[in-house]
Structures are given as structure tokens and as C-alpha cells.
Amino acid sequence: MLHDGGIDNDSKMKQIEVVAAIIHDGEGRIFATQRGYGDFKDGWEFPGGKMESGESPEEALRREIWEELETRIVVERLVQTVEWDYPSFHLTMHCFWCHIESGHLLLKEHEAARWLGKEQLDSVDWLPADQEVVEGIRQNMA
């Protein structure tokens, strides 16, 4: 991607690749978490994190959700991959539709969490990359 009159800034920008879980329940709601740390503290997002060397996206997502929420999930399918330029890095976020296999969604790294129905999706302040995913979900929720 070229910006600023043809200067390729992407070669200098830090690249971060993550996986995110769009966890849904039997009532048609999705699970949102509020960041408890870092530059985007207090912003709302789908839980997940960075892949480790040798991991598939699905393996990374299952590990991250266990580490963050002590919950086992079933990764159903890739919903979308978001490419987003934040001021200090470029984010590639692979978002997967998931459901809970076992566990109680214990918040170990997040400040808060909510189950959101379609009419509640705008009730939290989503981080910019996650907002793009929310728009797609809104169009597909019953």
C-alpha cells in the first residue's frame, strides 16, 4: 500500500498479526471484552491475541482464549480478516466465529465483558479494527 505521494510507509510500520474470537451463544448474542492494559486500555474488542511460531490461527485462538478467559472454545469458521492501520502499527486480525465448549469466561486480562445482542452492539466503544467486524456481524444477525 502506498501513501504520501508514493512513499511506501508500510515497510517501516510495525506489523502485528492476531486472531480474535467472535464468541456467540444460543441466544444470538456475541461476547465483547474491555481491554485492561496498553495503549488501547478501556476499548472494547473481541478476545484473542498474537499467534506463536508454528501455530495455526485456530490453535492460537484456542490457546489465547484459555489463557485470557479459562474457557475452551470450538472454532467454527473464519468470518473475515481485517487489515487496519493504527498510528504506530499495521494490524492483521483474523476473526473466527466460535462457541463455548467448556468454562465460565473468567476475566484474567480484561476489565469487563458483556454479552451483546444486535440492538446492543453500539453500547460499547469498540476499537477501530473491531468496529469493522461489528458492522459485518450486525448485517448477519437475526
Coordinates of N, CA and C in Angstrom, one line a residue:
M1 N 0.8 -1.2 0.0 CA 0.0 0.0 0.0 C 0.9 1.2 0.0
L2 N 0.6 2.2 -0.9 CA 1.4 3.4 -1.0 C 0.7 4.6 -0.4
H3 N 1.3 5.4 0.4 CA 0.8 6.6 1.0 C 1.7 7.7 0.7
D4 N 1.3 8.9 1.0 CA 2.2 10.1 0.9 C 2.9 10.2 -0.4
G5 N 2.1 10.3 -1.5 CA 2.7 10.6 -2.8 C 3.7 9.5 -3.3
G6 N 3.4 8.2 -2.9 CA 4.2 7.1 -3.5 C 5.2 6.6 -2.5
I7 N 5.4 7.2 -1.4 CA 6.4 6.7 -0.4 C 5.8 5.5 0.3
D8 N 6.5 4.4 0.3 CA 5.9 3.2 0.9 C 6.2 3.2 2.4
N9 N 5.2 3.6 3.2 CA 5.4 3.7 4.6 C 5.3 2.3 5.3
D10 N 4.6 1.4 4.6 CA 4.4 0.1 5.2 C 5.7 -0.7 5.5
S11 N 6.7 -0.4 4.8 CA 8.0 -1.1 5.0 C 8.6 -0.7 6.4
K12 N 8.2 0.5 6.9 CA 8.7 1.0 8.2 C 7.7 0.7 9.3
M13 N 6.5 0.5 9.0 CA 5.5 0.4 10.0 C 5.5 -1.0 10.6
K14 N 5.4 -1.1 11.9 CA 5.4 -2.4 12.6 C 4.2 -3.2 12.2
Q15 N 4.3 -4.5 11.9 CA 3.2 -5.4 11.5 C 2.9 -6.3 12.7
I16 N 1.6 -6.3 13.0 CA 1.1 -7.2 14.1 C 0.0 -8.1 13.5
E17 N 0.1 -9.4 13.7 CA -0.9 -10.3 13.2 C -1.5 -11.0 14.4
V18 N -2.8 -11.0 14.5 CA -3.5 -11.5 15.7 C -4.7 -12.4 15.2
V19 N -5.3 -13.1 16.2 CA -6.5 -13.9 15.9 C -7.5 -13.4 17.0
A20 N -8.8 -13.4 16.6 CA -9.8 -12.9 17.5 C -11.0 -13.8 17.5
A21 N -11.7 -14.0 18.6 CA -12.8 -14.9 18.7 C -14.1 -14.1 18.8
I22 N -15.0 -14.4 17.9 CA -16.3 -13.8 17.9 C -17.2 -15.0 18.6
I23 N -17.2 -14.9 19.9 CA -17.9 -16.0 20.6 C -19.4 -15.7 20.7
H24 N -20.2 -16.6 20.2 CA -21.7 -16.4 20.2 C -22.3 -17.5 21.1
D25 N -23.5 -17.1 21.6 CA -24.3 -18.1 22.4 C -25.6 -18.5 21.8
G26 N -26.3 -19.3 22.4 CA -27.6 -19.9 21.9 C -28.7 -18.8 21.8
E27 N -28.5 -17.7 22.4 CA -29.5 -16.6 22.3 C -29.2 -15.6 21.2
G28 N -28.2 -15.8 20.4 CA -27.8 -14.9 19.3 C -27.0 -13.7 19.8
R29 N -26.4 -13.8 20.9 CA -25.5 -12.7 21.4 C -24.1 -13.0 21.1
I30 N -23.2 -11.9 21.1 CA -21.8 -12.1 21.0 C -21.1 -11.6 22.2
F31 N -19.9 -12.1 22.5 CA -19.2 -11.7 23.7 C -18.1 -10.7 23.4
A32 N -18.2 -9.6 24.1 CA -17.2 -8.5 23.9 C -16.4 -8.3 25.2
T33 N -15.1 -7.9 25.1 CA -14.3 -7.7 26.3 C -13.7 -6.3 26.2
Q34 N -13.4 -5.8 27.4 CA -12.8 -4.4 27.5 C -11.4 -4.6 27.9
R35 N -10.5 -4.0 27.2 CA -9.1 -4.1 27.4 C -8.7 -3.5 28.8
G36 N -7.8 -4.2 29.5 CA -7.4 -3.7 30.8 C -6.0 -3.2 30.8
Y37 N -5.4 -3.0 29.7 CA -3.9 -2.6 29.6 C -3.6 -2.0 28.3
G38 N -2.4 -1.4 28.2 CA -1.9 -0.9 27.0 C -2.4 0.4 26.4
D39 N -2.0 0.7 25.2 CA -2.4 2.0 24.6 C -3.9 2.1 24.4
F40 N -4.6 0.9 24.2 CA -6.0 1.0 23.9 C -6.8 0.5 25.1
K41 N -6.3 0.7 26.3 CA -7.0 0.4 27.6 C -8.3 1.0 27.6
D42 N -9.3 0.2 28.0 CA -10.7 0.6 28.1 C -11.5 0.5 26.8
G43 N -10.8 0.2 25.7 CA -11.5 0.0 24.4 C -12.1 -1.4 24.4
W44 N -13.2 -1.6 23.7 CA -13.8 -2.9 23.6 C -13.4 -3.6 22.3
E45 N -13.2 -5.0 22.5 CA -12.7 -5.8 21.4 C -13.2 -7.2 21.5
F46 N -12.9 -8.0 20.5 CA -13.1 -9.4 20.6 C -11.9 -10.0 21.2
P47 N -12.0 -11.0 22.1 CA -10.8 -11.5 22.8 C -10.0 -12.3 21.8
G48 N -8.7 -12.4 22.1 CA -7.8 -13.1 21.3 C -6.4 -12.7 21.5
G49 N -5.5 -12.8 20.6 CA -4.1 -12.4 20.7 C -3.2 -12.8 19.6
K50 N -1.9 -12.7 19.8 CA -0.9 -13.0 18.8 C -0.7 -14.5 18.7
M51 N -0.4 -14.9 17.4 CA 0.0 -16.3 17.1 C 1.4 -16.5 17.5
E52 N 1.8 -17.7 18.0 CA 3.1 -18.0 18.3 C 3.7 -18.8 17.1
S53 N 5.0 -18.9 17.0 CA 5.6 -19.6 15.9 C 5.2 -21.0 15.8
G54 N 4.8 -21.4 14.6 CA 4.3 -22.8 14.4 C 2.9 -23.1 14.6
E55 N 2.2 -22.1 15.2 CA 0.7 -22.3 15.5 C -0.1 -22.0 14.3
S56 N -1.2 -22.7 14.1 CA -2.2 -22.3 13.2 C -3.1 -21.3 13.8
P57 N -3.8 -20.5 13.0 CA -4.7 -19.5 13.7 C -5.6 -20.1 14.7
E58 N -6.2 -21.2 14.3 CA -7.2 -21.9 15.2 C -6.5 -22.3 16.5
E59 N -5.3 -22.9 16.4 CA -4.6 -23.3 17.6 C -4.3 -22.1 18.5
A60 N -3.8 -21.0 17.9 CA -3.5 -19.8 18.6 C -4.8 -19.2 19.3
L61 N -5.9 -19.3 18.7 CA -7.1 -18.7 19.2 C -7.6 -19.6 20.4
R62 N -7.5 -20.9 20.3 CA -7.9 -21.7 21.4 C -7.0 -21.5 22.6
R63 N -5.7 -21.3 22.4 CA -4.7 -21.1 23.5 C -5.0 -19.7 24.1
E64 N -5.1 -18.7 23.3 CA -5.3 -17.3 23.8 C -6.6 -17.3 24.7
I65 N -7.7 -17.9 24.2 CA -8.9 -17.8 25.0 C -8.8 -18.6 26.3
W66 N -8.1 -19.7 26.3 CA -7.8 -20.4 27.5 C -7.0 -19.5 28.5
E67 N -5.9 -18.9 28.0 CA -5.1 -18.0 28.8 C -5.8 -16.8 29.3
E68 N -6.7 -16.2 28.5 CA -7.3 -15.0 28.9 C -8.6 -15.2 29.7
L69 N -9.3 -16.3 29.4 CA -10.7 -16.5 29.9 C -10.9 -17.8 30.6
E70 N -9.9 -18.7 30.6 CA -10.0 -20.0 31.2 C -11.3 -20.7 30.6
T71 N -11.4 -20.6 29.3 CA -12.6 -21.2 28.6 C -12.1 -21.9 27.4
R72 N -12.6 -23.1 27.1 CA -12.4 -23.9 25.9 C -13.4 -23.5 24.9
I73 N -13.0 -23.2 23.7 CA -13.9 -22.8 22.6 C -13.8 -23.8 21.4
V74 N -14.8 -23.8 20.6 CA -14.8 -24.5 19.4 C -14.7 -23.4 18.3
V75 N -13.7 -23.5 17.5 CA -13.5 -22.6 16.4 C -14.3 -23.1 15.2
E76 N -15.3 -22.3 14.8 CA -16.2 -22.8 13.7 C -15.7 -22.5 12.3
R77 N -15.5 -21.2 12.1 CA -15.1 -20.7 10.7 C -14.5 -19.3 10.8
L78 N -13.7 -19.0 9.8 CA -13.1 -17.7 9.6 C -14.3 -16.8 9.1
V79 N -14.5 -15.7 9.8 CA -15.5 -14.7 9.4 C -14.9 -13.7 8.4
Q80 N -13.8 -13.1 8.8 CA -13.1 -12.1 8.0 C -11.8 -11.8 8.5
T81 N -10.9 -11.3 7.7 CA -9.6 -10.8 8.1 C -9.6 -9.3 7.9
V82 N -9.3 -8.6 8.9 CA -9.3 -7.1 8.9 C -7.8 -6.6 8.8
E83 N -7.6 -5.7 7.9 CA -6.3 -5.0 7.8 C -6.6 -3.6 8.2
W84 N -5.9 -3.1 9.3 CA -6.2 -1.8 9.8 C -4.9 -1.1 10.2
D85 N -4.7 0.1 9.8 CA -3.6 0.9 10.1 C -3.9 1.8 11.4
Y86 N -3.2 1.4 12.5 CA -3.3 2.2 13.7 C -2.1 3.2 13.5
P87 N -2.0 4.2 14.4 CA -0.9 5.2 14.2 C 0.5 4.6 14.3
S88 N 0.7 3.6 15.1 CA 2.1 3.1 15.3 C 2.3 1.7 14.7
F89 N 1.3 1.0 14.2 CA 1.5 -0.3 13.6 C 0.3 -0.6 12.6
H90 N 0.6 -1.7 11.8 CA -0.4 -2.2 10.9 C -0.9 -3.5 11.5
L91 N -2.2 -3.6 11.7 CA -2.8 -4.8 12.3 C -3.5 -5.7 11.2
T92 N -3.2 -7.0 11.3 CA -3.9 -8.0 10.5 C -4.6 -8.9 11.6
M93 N -5.9 -8.9 11.5 CA -6.7 -9.6 12.5 C -7.6 -10.6 11.9
H94 N -7.4 -11.9 12.2 CA -8.2 -13.0 11.6 C -9.3 -13.2 12.7
C95 N -10.6 -13.0 12.3 CA -11.7 -13.1 13.2 C -12.5 -14.4 12.9
F96 N -12.7 -15.2 13.9 CA -13.3 -16.5 13.8 C -14.6 -16.6 14.6
W97 N -15.6 -17.2 14.0 CA -16.9 -17.4 14.7 C -16.7 -18.6 15.6
C98 N -17.0 -18.5 16.9 CA -16.7 -19.6 17.9 C -17.9 -19.8 18.8
H99 N -17.9 -20.9 19.5 CA -18.8 -21.0 20.6 C -18.1 -21.7 21.8
I100 N -18.6 -21.6 23.0 CA -18.0 -22.2 24.2 C -18.2 -23.7 24.2
E101 N -17.1 -24.4 24.5 CA -17.1 -25.8 24.7 C -17.3 -26.1 26.2
S102 N -16.4 -25.4 27.0 CA -16.5 -25.6 28.4 C -15.8 -24.4 29.1
G103 N -16.2 -24.1 30.3 CA -15.6 -22.9 31.0 C -16.6 -21.9 31.3
H104 N -16.1 -20.8 32.1 CA -17.0 -19.8 32.6 C -16.6 -18.4 32.2
L105 N -15.7 -18.2 31.2 CA -15.3 -16.9 30.8 C -14.8 -16.0 31.9
L106 N -13.8 -16.5 32.6 CA -13.2 -15.8 33.7 C -12.3 -14.7 33.2
L107 N -12.5 -13.5 33.6 CA -11.7 -12.4 33.1 C -10.4 -12.3 33.8
K108 N -9.3 -12.7 33.1 CA -7.9 -12.7 33.7 C -7.1 -11.5 33.2
E109 N -7.5 -10.9 32.0 CA -6.7 -9.8 31.5 C -7.6 -8.6 31.1
H110 N -8.9 -8.8 31.2 CA -9.8 -7.7 30.8 C -10.5 -7.1 32.0
E111 N -10.9 -5.8 31.8 CA -11.5 -5.1 32.8 C -13.0 -5.5 33.0
A112 N -13.6 -5.7 31.9 CA -15.1 -6.0 31.9 C -15.4 -6.8 30.6
A113 N -16.6 -7.4 30.6 CA -17.1 -8.1 29.5 C -18.6 -8.0 29.4
R114 N -19.2 -8.2 28.3 CA -20.6 -8.1 28.1 C -21.1 -9.1 27.0
W115 N -22.2 -9.7 27.1 CA -22.9 -10.4 26.0 C -23.8 -9.3 25.4
L116 N -23.7 -9.2 24.1 CA -24.4 -8.1 23.3 C -25.3 -8.8 22.3
G117 N -26.6 -8.4 22.3 CA -27.5 -8.7 21.2 C -27.3 -7.7 20.1
K118 N -28.0 -7.9 19.0 CA -27.9 -7.0 17.9 C -28.2 -5.5 18.3
E119 N -29.2 -5.3 19.1 CA -29.6 -4.0 19.4 C -28.6 -3.3 20.4
Q120 N -27.7 -4.1 21.0 CA -26.7 -3.6 22.0 C -25.3 -3.4 21.4
L121 N -25.1 -3.7 20.2 CA -23.7 -3.7 19.6 C -23.1 -2.3 19.7
D122 N -23.9 -1.3 19.7 CA -23.3 0.1 19.8 C -23.2 0.6 21.2
S123 N -23.5 -0.3 22.2 CA -23.5 0.2 23.6 C -22.1 0.2 24.2
V124 N -21.1 -0.2 23.4 CA -19.7 -0.2 23.9 C -18.9 0.5 22.9
D125 N -17.7 1.0 23.3 CA -16.8 1.8 22.5 C -15.8 0.8 21.9
W126 N -16.1 0.3 20.7 CA -15.3 -0.7 20.0 C -14.0 -0.1 19.5
L127 N -12.9 -0.8 19.6 CA -11.7 -0.4 18.9 C -11.9 -0.3 17.4
P128 N -11.2 0.6 16.7 CA -11.5 0.8 15.3 C -11.5 -0.5 14.4
A129 N -10.5 -1.4 14.5 CA -10.5 -2.6 13.7 C -11.6 -3.5 14.1
D130 N -12.0 -3.6 15.3 CA -13.1 -4.4 15.8 C -14.5 -3.8 15.3
Q131 N -14.5 -2.5 15.2 CA -15.8 -1.9 14.7 C -16.1 -2.4 13.3
E132 N -15.1 -2.6 12.5 CA -15.3 -3.1 11.1 C -16.0 -4.5 11.1
V133 N -15.5 -5.3 12.1 CA -16.1 -6.6 12.2 C -17.5 -6.5 12.8
V134 N -17.8 -5.6 13.7 CA -19.1 -5.4 14.3 C -20.1 -5.1 13.2
E135 N -19.7 -4.3 12.2 CA -20.6 -3.9 11.1 C -21.0 -5.1 10.3
G136 N -20.1 -6.0 10.1 CA -20.4 -7.2 9.3 C -21.3 -8.1 10.1
I137 N -21.1 -8.2 11.4 CA -21.9 -9.0 12.3 C -23.3 -8.5 12.4
R138 N -23.5 -7.2 12.5 CA -24.8 -6.6 12.6 C -25.7 -7.0 11.4
Q139 N -25.0 -7.0 10.2 CA -25.8 -7.3 9.0 C -26.2 -8.8 8.9
N140 N -25.5 -9.6 9.6 CA -25.8 -11.0 9.6 C -26.6 -11.6 10.8
M141 N -26.8 -10.7 11.8 CA -27.5 -11.2 13.0 C -29.0 -11.1 12.7
A142 N -29.7 -12.1 13.2 CA -31.2 -12.2 13.0 C -31.9 -11.1 13.8

